[in-house]
Amino acid sequence: MAKTNHKENNHKPPLPGDYEGLQGNLKKVSLNTAIISAIFAVVISTLLLLNYLQLAKNDPTESTTLTALTQRLADDPGNEELKEEIRAFDLMARKAFFTAKWQVKTAGWLLLICGIVLVVSLRYYFSLRSKIDLPENSQVSEQAQRILSSKWILYSGSALIIIALIASYFSVDQLKGYDIETFSENTIDESIEVIDLTNEGQTNDSGLIENEIEEPLEGSVTEPEATITTDNLQGGSQQKPVDNRSDLLLIEQQKKQSNSFRGPLGQGVFYVNNISVKWDVNSGENIKWKVEIPLSGYNSPIIWNDKLFLTGANSTERWVYCFDKKNGKLLWKHQANNIAGSPATPPKTTDDTGLAAPSVVTDGNYVVAIFGTGDVVCLNMDGKRIWAKNLGVPDNHYGHSSSLVAWKEKVFVQYDTNKGGRMLALHFQTGEILWDVSRANHISWASPILAEIDGKMQIVTSSEPSVAGHDIETGKQLWKVDCMMGEVGPSPAFANGLVFAANEYATLAAIDPEKGKIVWEDNYYLPEVASPVAADGLLYIATTYGILACYDVHTGNKYWEADYGEGFYSSPVMADGKLFAIDMNGVVHIVKADRELQKMGDIPMGEKVMTTPAFTDGCIFVRGNKNLYCIGK
Amino acid sequence: MISQLITYIYFFLIQIFPALGGEMGGILAQQQRFPKPEFETGYTQPSPTTPEPRLTAWEYIDVSVLVLVMSLAAWFALKRRSRKGLLWLSVFSLVYFGFIREGCVCSVGSIQNIALTLFDPAYAISIPIILFFTLPLLFTLFFGRVFCASACPLGVIQDLVIIKPLKLPQWLRKTLGLIPYIYLGLAVLLAATSSEFIICRYDPFVGIFRMGAEFSMIILGIAFLLLGMFVARPYCRFLCPYGVLLGWMSKFSRFHLNITPSQCIQCKLCEQSCPFDAIDKPSEKLSVENKKLNKRRFSIFLLLIPVWIILGGFSMSKVHSFLSKAHPDVYLAELLIEHPELKDDPENIDIQTFLSSGKTMEHLVEEAKLVKQKYFTGSWILGCFLGLAIGVLLMNQYVLRRRKDYTPNKVDCYSCGRCMDYCPVRPTSNLRKMAEGESATAKNEKGISEKTN
Ligand code: SF4
Ligand code: SF4
């Protein structure tokens, strides 16, 4: 038996002839089925392959025409025809895409069926002619195999170890070489260039800056030399000469603008003159223009040259608006949407805060706005988006309200939430986070201010439990004084080298930041929302129950108080030697900046005002709950 | 012969279908990235919704199906001794666990969930996953690798495409057998450090089950299936990390499939029947010299085990830095340090996501350093484990086992049942079966005749 070559069927029990034929037929049928299904499969896969190649070459989702058209639209956003064209193209691309998808899907299923038929028929075919292999004749000895295996395992084990060692030699631990300084310098260098350019541009525009710096300025208290010392912008009476010329230029440039909440550096002092103290909203006397603001918000007007910026929001939309300062015309608006990380449903806020409480900041090249959703958006002066990002939705039971301040290439965000405090610096131009430090502070609603302390610009913040100064380059906390309590709303003030911070139920404290010590303290009148303001040796407080009070910055001696009956949410500010404080009913109270109380006017705006006015070029800009006003001659 | 060749080619071509299926998946992914024409029409993009997770009830149904399939497999393999039963059961598993359940949840991948749970207390593992991990091990401990025979979708898809399995020399099998240990160790390390689930990511067949995956993965899947026609179950034998654990269990299995239903008559018919070379032959008689040699080698390799462990641990700890790149934080931090200019690349989604997350570079680097530290410890453990595996494997070559009969190698045998059909011996004690056995005899005779072909 072993020697003969038999056909398998010969050893079946005797079968009728037609059964044998049937076996043969089955073999044939299964082979044919296999062949046919294989041919079918080949055809389908070829078609699919072609389809795929065509798709790869001509991907409708990456249509160059569409990209080109969209790019053209960016340059010409109003072109309706272009929009129509894009829509048509887009529809075509979608159709092509979904048709291709359908084709692939159908063909895929057909192929699967062919595959199954092929496998089954092949298996059947092979089962009919299956054979048993001969036992191996030349047996390799077990011992020899054993030795061979152990050799190979030994080799490959050693190879594994050697490879690992060699690989370790070539792998570099990048983290070890990491140095934060060198890393961030690269980016800062680039942006300094940008700032310099701005300065040059500004100098050419006005041609005045150089001269102004040379002149001793009005009100200069201690320094007789040619530095700018009139004001809070540098360390007041104790300041050291600013060594950086670009700092000086920048300060000078900002003094002409109202680039952030409560004016230059956020200190509440405006460097303007010829401000009207008499106007009438009803008769239109000294009202240059008045426009309705599309969406409400408690942020204050921010101005650079001829452009005035505001934001507005409701529960579904958030917008940045740019008005023409000269006539109140809405120049452009930009919706802060489609931002990665932005929450689908905005966080809950109370009506007196909303989603657009923080004011924007600008450096004359870019405007950066932040909303209660944690969305930050940067636009150029023409309203084109430069970048946008979400800083993480703030956990804030009233709504995020801290405004932005900026210095050179950095925009600073005080991000104190129920989840802890953070202070961030974003790059104006790129939105890159230059630093992000966490603070041991509780949630707050105050805005940071900038102040030159000890010859260097610092960010000064106030929130429970401390008033603190941060280094602008690294965000490092340089000093802090624990004196705040509760839900801090008022931002700090700065004058004569002292930082002033106050909050209802806490205290009013004058702090020497260089020593990190409280100089004097008082708790008779305390503000709840409106920020203190200080200049020329005097400090002013406006409370929620309607008191306006004036103190000596050095001693804390109270010079005067005035009870207006209606509380203040809008922060009092200094302009043109006067204090402007707007109560919640929208009455602008004007008081001479002096040790004696000298009321110069109480003028109703005719609507509620919660925001802080801005001043440039002899005009006052007031944002009421509905309208924006420009007051001036 | 030619027709056979043609059918092979056809078979090859048919394997392309998953690749094209893969394109489908690619396109589907693109659908999400399709640019949206937005002209500030006031239309707000609806926010994406997260679909509900599969009902837990269904997960328990999966577990029940798994238990049922394994029980049936054990019954078919040990009691009924039916290759056919196992085959159809495996077809069912391929359809259910493979195509319907799309290769997930799978016991092979569950190793990673288990590893992550052990090391990350914040990770909540679901009970069905634990069951998917433990039940096959438990079944294997009792009945051998019946899970591999008919339940594992990865195993059965390879099993079904075996056409002409080649014999692999023992040294090659043993050497390649090291890979699953490496894969297992790496998978556990990467999962435990919350870096990645490599078993799932590089699962070669999941793209076929889902009719869609990355192009390269589809190619890999086809390659495995093509290879699998000639080298039976290549993934199971030379990659599967779960197979390592199953092998350990199976080694001690209480009841295991046997080739012969009663007494082996040394007819050698089954010798070549196993496509996986998992049949151990009766042991050779050794010369006294060889016996001595083996004993000596055994003791040397035994003593060398600690050396292997230390060497392995040391060398692996050296590559911890390289390995840690598998963690996204380390990868990103190193990328940004090496190429700070990439920050301005709007196309690099990883970097853009990081930038918009509001995290600072310093923060990232700190986190990355912590991860590296974990990797250092992990690499030491991985290295020691691999060293141990190599050492024991070497030693095992010289462990002398006396075998009289042809038996399945409990570690390597997938309990597929093929060899049983080759055994001409009839079950002795069962008279009823004897009666039925007429046909079996006929078949066996057929087998004997064919062998002589
Ligand atoms: S060896 Fe691994 S892949 Fe193969 S059947 Fe077993 S568990 Fe599945
Ligand atoms: S059952 Fe037999 S043929 Fe199948 S793997 Fe085990 S030894 Fe090999």
Tab-separated table of N, CA and C in Angstrom, chain B residues 110-178:
chain	number	residue	atom	x	y	z
B	110	SER	N	-6.714	43.773	26.106
B	110	SER	CA	-7.110	44.047	27.490
B	110	SER	C	-5.923	44.078	28.444
B	111	ILE	N	-4.814	43.458	28.028
B	111	ILE	CA	-3.597	43.506	28.855
B	111	ILE	C	-3.288	44.948	29.215
B	112	GLN	N	-3.450	45.820	28.244
B	112	GLN	CA	-3.073	47.213	28.450
B	112	GLN	C	-3.996	47.910	29.435
B	113	ASN	N	-5.302	47.604	29.317
B	113	ASN	CA	-6.231	48.209	30.267
B	113	ASN	C	-5.885	47.774	31.675
B	114	ILE	N	-5.532	46.488	31.791
B	114	ILE	CA	-5.181	45.971	33.114
B	114	ILE	C	-3.927	46.682	33.618
B	115	ALA	N	-2.929	46.810	32.756
B	115	ALA	CA	-1.678	47.461	33.169
B	115	ALA	C	-1.939	48.902	33.598
B	116	LEU	N	-2.776	49.586	32.806
B	116	LEU	CA	-3.054	50.988	33.131
B	116	LEU	C	-3.779	51.103	34.467
B	117	THR	N	-4.727	50.191	34.705
B	117	THR	CA	-5.457	50.239	35.983
B	117	THR	C	-4.501	50.051	37.151
B	118	LEU	N	-3.550	49.134	36.971
B	118	LEU	CA	-2.648	48.855	38.077
B	118	LEU	C	-1.771	50.066	38.399
B	119	PHE	N	-1.450	50.866	37.370
B	119	PHE	CA	-0.502	51.947	37.616
B	119	PHE	C	-1.137	53.321	37.688
B	120	ASP	N	-2.323	53.458	37.133
B	120	ASP	CA	-2.972	54.762	37.186
B	120	ASP	C	-4.303	54.622	37.912
B	121	PRO	N	-4.329	54.990	39.185
B	121	PRO	CA	-5.559	54.787	39.959
B	121	PRO	C	-6.736	55.596	39.405
B	122	ALA	N	-6.412	56.607	38.589
B	122	ALA	CA	-7.500	57.431	38.071
B	122	ALA	C	-8.235	56.739	36.934
B	123	TYR	N	-7.639	55.683	36.395
B	123	TYR	CA	-8.255	55.016	35.255
B	123	TYR	C	-9.290	54.013	35.749
B	124	ALA	N	-10.507	54.179	35.292
B	124	ALA	CA	-11.577	53.283	35.736
B	124	ALA	C	-11.769	52.199	34.702
B	125	ILE	N	-11.528	50.985	35.094
B	125	ILE	CA	-11.654	49.864	34.161
B	125	ILE	C	-13.041	49.269	34.329
B	126	SER	N	-13.600	48.747	33.238
B	126	SER	CA	-14.938	48.179	33.379
B	126	SER	C	-14.815	46.673	33.618
B	127	ILE	N	-15.814	46.147	34.283
B	127	ILE	CA	-15.764	44.733	34.647
B	127	ILE	C	-15.687	43.831	33.411
B	128	PRO	N	-16.461	44.115	32.355
B	128	PRO	CA	-16.321	43.248	31.175
B	128	PRO	C	-14.882	43.166	30.672
B	129	ILE	N	-14.138	44.236	30.752
B	129	ILE	CA	-12.750	44.165	30.275
B	129	ILE	C	-11.947	43.223	31.154
B	130	ILE	N	-12.176	43.335	32.469
B	130	ILE	CA	-11.459	42.430	33.372
B	130	ILE	C	-11.810	40.983	33.033
B	131	LEU	N	-13.107	40.759	32.760
B	131	LEU	CA	-13.524	39.395	32.429
B	131	LEU	C	-12.892	38.934	31.121
B	132	PHE	N	-12.843	39.840	30.149
B	132	PHE	CA	-12.228	39.485	28.878
B	132	PHE	C	-10.759	39.127	29.062
B	133	PHE	N	-10.145	39.734	30.040
B	133	PHE	CA	-8.742	39.426	30.292
B	133	PHE	C	-8.599	38.092	31.024
B	134	THR	N	-9.403	37.898	32.054
B	134	THR	CA	-9.166	36.749	32.928
B	134	THR	C	-9.809	35.447	32.441
B	135	LEU	N	-11.006	35.559	31.834
B	135	LEU	CA	-11.701	34.318	31.477
B	135	LEU	C	-10.893	33.416	30.529
B	136	PRO	N	-10.326	33.972	29.449
B	136	PRO	CA	-9.536	33.095	28.576
B	136	PRO	C	-8.363	32.465	29.319
B	137	LEU	N	-7.751	33.215	30.235
B	137	LEU	CA	-6.634	32.654	30.986
B	137	LEU	C	-7.118	31.489	31.843
B	138	LEU	N	-8.285	31.694	32.447
B	138	LEU	CA	-8.859	30.665	33.309
B	138	LEU	C	-9.207	29.409	32.511
B	139	PHE	N	-9.865	29.625	31.382
B	139	PHE	CA	-10.223	28.491	30.525
B	139	PHE	C	-8.975	27.747	30.085
B	140	THR	N	-7.935	28.533	29.758
B	140	THR	CA	-6.702	27.912	29.290
B	140	THR	C	-6.076	27.071	30.391
B	141	LEU	N	-6.193	27.568	31.603
B	141	LEU	CA	-5.619	26.850	32.729
B	141	LEU	C	-6.281	25.480	32.890
B	142	PHE	N	-7.523	25.381	32.456
B	142	PHE	CA	-8.208	24.099	32.558
B	142	PHE	C	-8.148	23.285	31.276
B	143	PHE	N	-8.388	23.967	30.127
B	143	PHE	CA	-8.600	23.191	28.901
B	143	PHE	C	-7.566	23.452	27.819
B	144	GLY	N	-6.502	24.154	28.086
B	144	GLY	CA	-5.581	24.496	27.015
B	144	GLY	C	-6.090	25.713	26.253
B	145	ARG	N	-5.420	26.034	25.154
B	145	ARG	CA	-5.721	27.309	24.487
B	145	ARG	C	-6.960	27.229	23.593
B	146	VAL	N	-8.080	26.839	24.188
B	146	VAL	CA	-9.307	26.773	23.397
B	146	VAL	C	-9.748	28.165	22.949
B	147	PHE	N	-9.304	29.164	23.702
B	147	PHE	CA	-9.612	30.543	23.302
B	147	PHE	C	-8.991	30.823	21.939
B	148	CYS	N	-7.712	30.452	21.796
B	148	CYS	CA	-7.035	30.681	20.526
B	148	CYS	C	-7.679	29.868	19.409
B	149	ALA	N	-8.132	28.674	19.756
B	149	ALA	CA	-8.681	27.800	18.734
B	149	ALA	C	-9.886	28.421	18.066
B	150	SER	N	-10.812	28.952	18.852
B	150	SER	CA	-12.072	29.356	18.232
B	150	SER	C	-12.642	30.677	18.692
B	151	ALA	N	-12.048	31.348	19.636
B	151	ALA	CA	-12.698	32.564	20.119
B	151	ALA	C	-11.968	33.824	19.685
B	152	CYS	N	-10.645	33.777	19.656
B	152	CYS	CA	-9.894	34.995	19.364
B	152	CYS	C	-10.040	35.366	17.894
B	153	PRO	N	-10.617	36.536	17.599
B	153	PRO	CA	-10.820	36.893	16.192
B	153	PRO	C	-9.500	37.024	15.437
B	154	LEU	N	-8.452	37.472	16.140
B	154	LEU	CA	-7.161	37.604	15.475
B	154	LEU	C	-6.625	36.230	15.100
B	155	GLY	N	-6.789	35.299	16.024
B	155	GLY	CA	-6.292	33.958	15.774
B	155	GLY	C	-7.069	33.284	14.661
B	156	VAL	N	-8.409	33.378	14.707
B	156	VAL	CA	-9.190	32.587	13.762
B	156	VAL	C	-9.065	33.123	12.336
B	157	ILE	N	-8.904	34.422	12.194
B	157	ILE	CA	-8.781	34.921	10.811
B	157	ILE	C	-7.510	34.363	10.187
B	158	GLN	N	-6.466	34.207	11.001
B	158	GLN	CA	-5.238	33.626	10.468
B	158	GLN	C	-5.419	32.138	10.231
B	159	ASP	N	-6.162	31.512	11.135
B	159	ASP	CA	-6.348	30.079	11.020
B	159	ASP	C	-7.093	29.732	9.743
B	160	LEU	N	-8.052	30.594	9.376
B	160	LEU	CA	-8.883	30.279	8.222
B	160	LEU	C	-8.145	30.443	6.903
B	161	VAL	N	-7.049	31.203	6.898
B	161	VAL	CA	-6.374	31.396	5.609
B	161	VAL	C	-5.183	30.448	5.420
B	162	ILE	N	-4.978	29.544	6.379
B	162	ILE	CA	-3.845	28.621	6.222
B	162	ILE	C	-4.084	27.734	5.003
B	163	ILE	N	-3.142	27.744	4.079
B	163	ILE	CA	-3.308	26.909	2.893
B	163	ILE	C	-2.198	25.877	2.790
B	164	LYS	N	-0.991	26.333	2.817
B	164	LYS	CA	0.118	25.395	2.671
B	164	LYS	C	1.199	25.744	3.692
B	165	PRO	N	0.961	25.313	4.942
B	165	PRO	CA	1.891	25.731	5.991
B	165	PRO	C	3.268	25.111	5.831
B	166	LEU	N	4.282	25.926	5.987
B	166	LEU	CA	5.657	25.439	5.900
B	166	LEU	C	6.134	25.034	7.281
B	167	LYS	N	7.062	24.109	7.295
B	167	LYS	CA	7.678	23.743	8.572
B	167	LYS	C	8.785	24.750	8.864
B	168	LEU	N	8.808	25.242	10.053
B	168	LEU	CA	9.891	26.151	10.418
B	168	LEU	C	10.859	25.389	11.308
B	169	PRO	N	12.156	25.592	11.103
B	169	PRO	CA	13.104	24.895	11.979
B	169	PRO	C	12.956	25.372	13.413
B	170	GLN	N	13.295	24.508	14.308
B	170	GLN	CA	13.080	24.807	15.725
B	170	GLN	C	13.816	26.064	16.168
B	171	TRP	N	15.056	26.226	15.707
B	171	TRP	CA	15.835	27.383	16.178
B	171	TRP	C	15.158	28.689	15.787
B	172	LEU	N	14.558	28.690	14.587
B	172	LEU	CA	13.901	29.914	14.135
B	172	LEU	C	12.662	30.190	14.979
B	173	ARG	N	11.908	29.125	15.253
B	173	ARG	CA	10.704	29.302	16.055
B	173	ARG	C	11.047	29.815	17.451
B	174	LYS	N	12.068	29.214	18.013
B	174	LYS	CA	12.424	29.601	19.385
B	174	LYS	C	12.925	31.045	19.417
B	175	THR	N	13.726	31.402	18.436
B	175	THR	CA	14.285	32.751	18.436
B	175	THR	C	13.193	33.785	18.215
B	176	LEU	N	12.360	33.519	17.195
B	176	LEU	CA	11.272	34.473	16.942
B	176	LEU	C	10.305	34.501	18.118
B	177	GLY	N	10.268	33.404	18.837
B	177	GLY	CA	9.379	33.334	19.996
B	177	GLY	C	9.741	34.329	21.075
B	178	LEU	N	10.896	34.935	20.949
B	178	LEU	CA	11.274	35.977	21.921
B	178	LEU	C	10.471	37.256	21.711
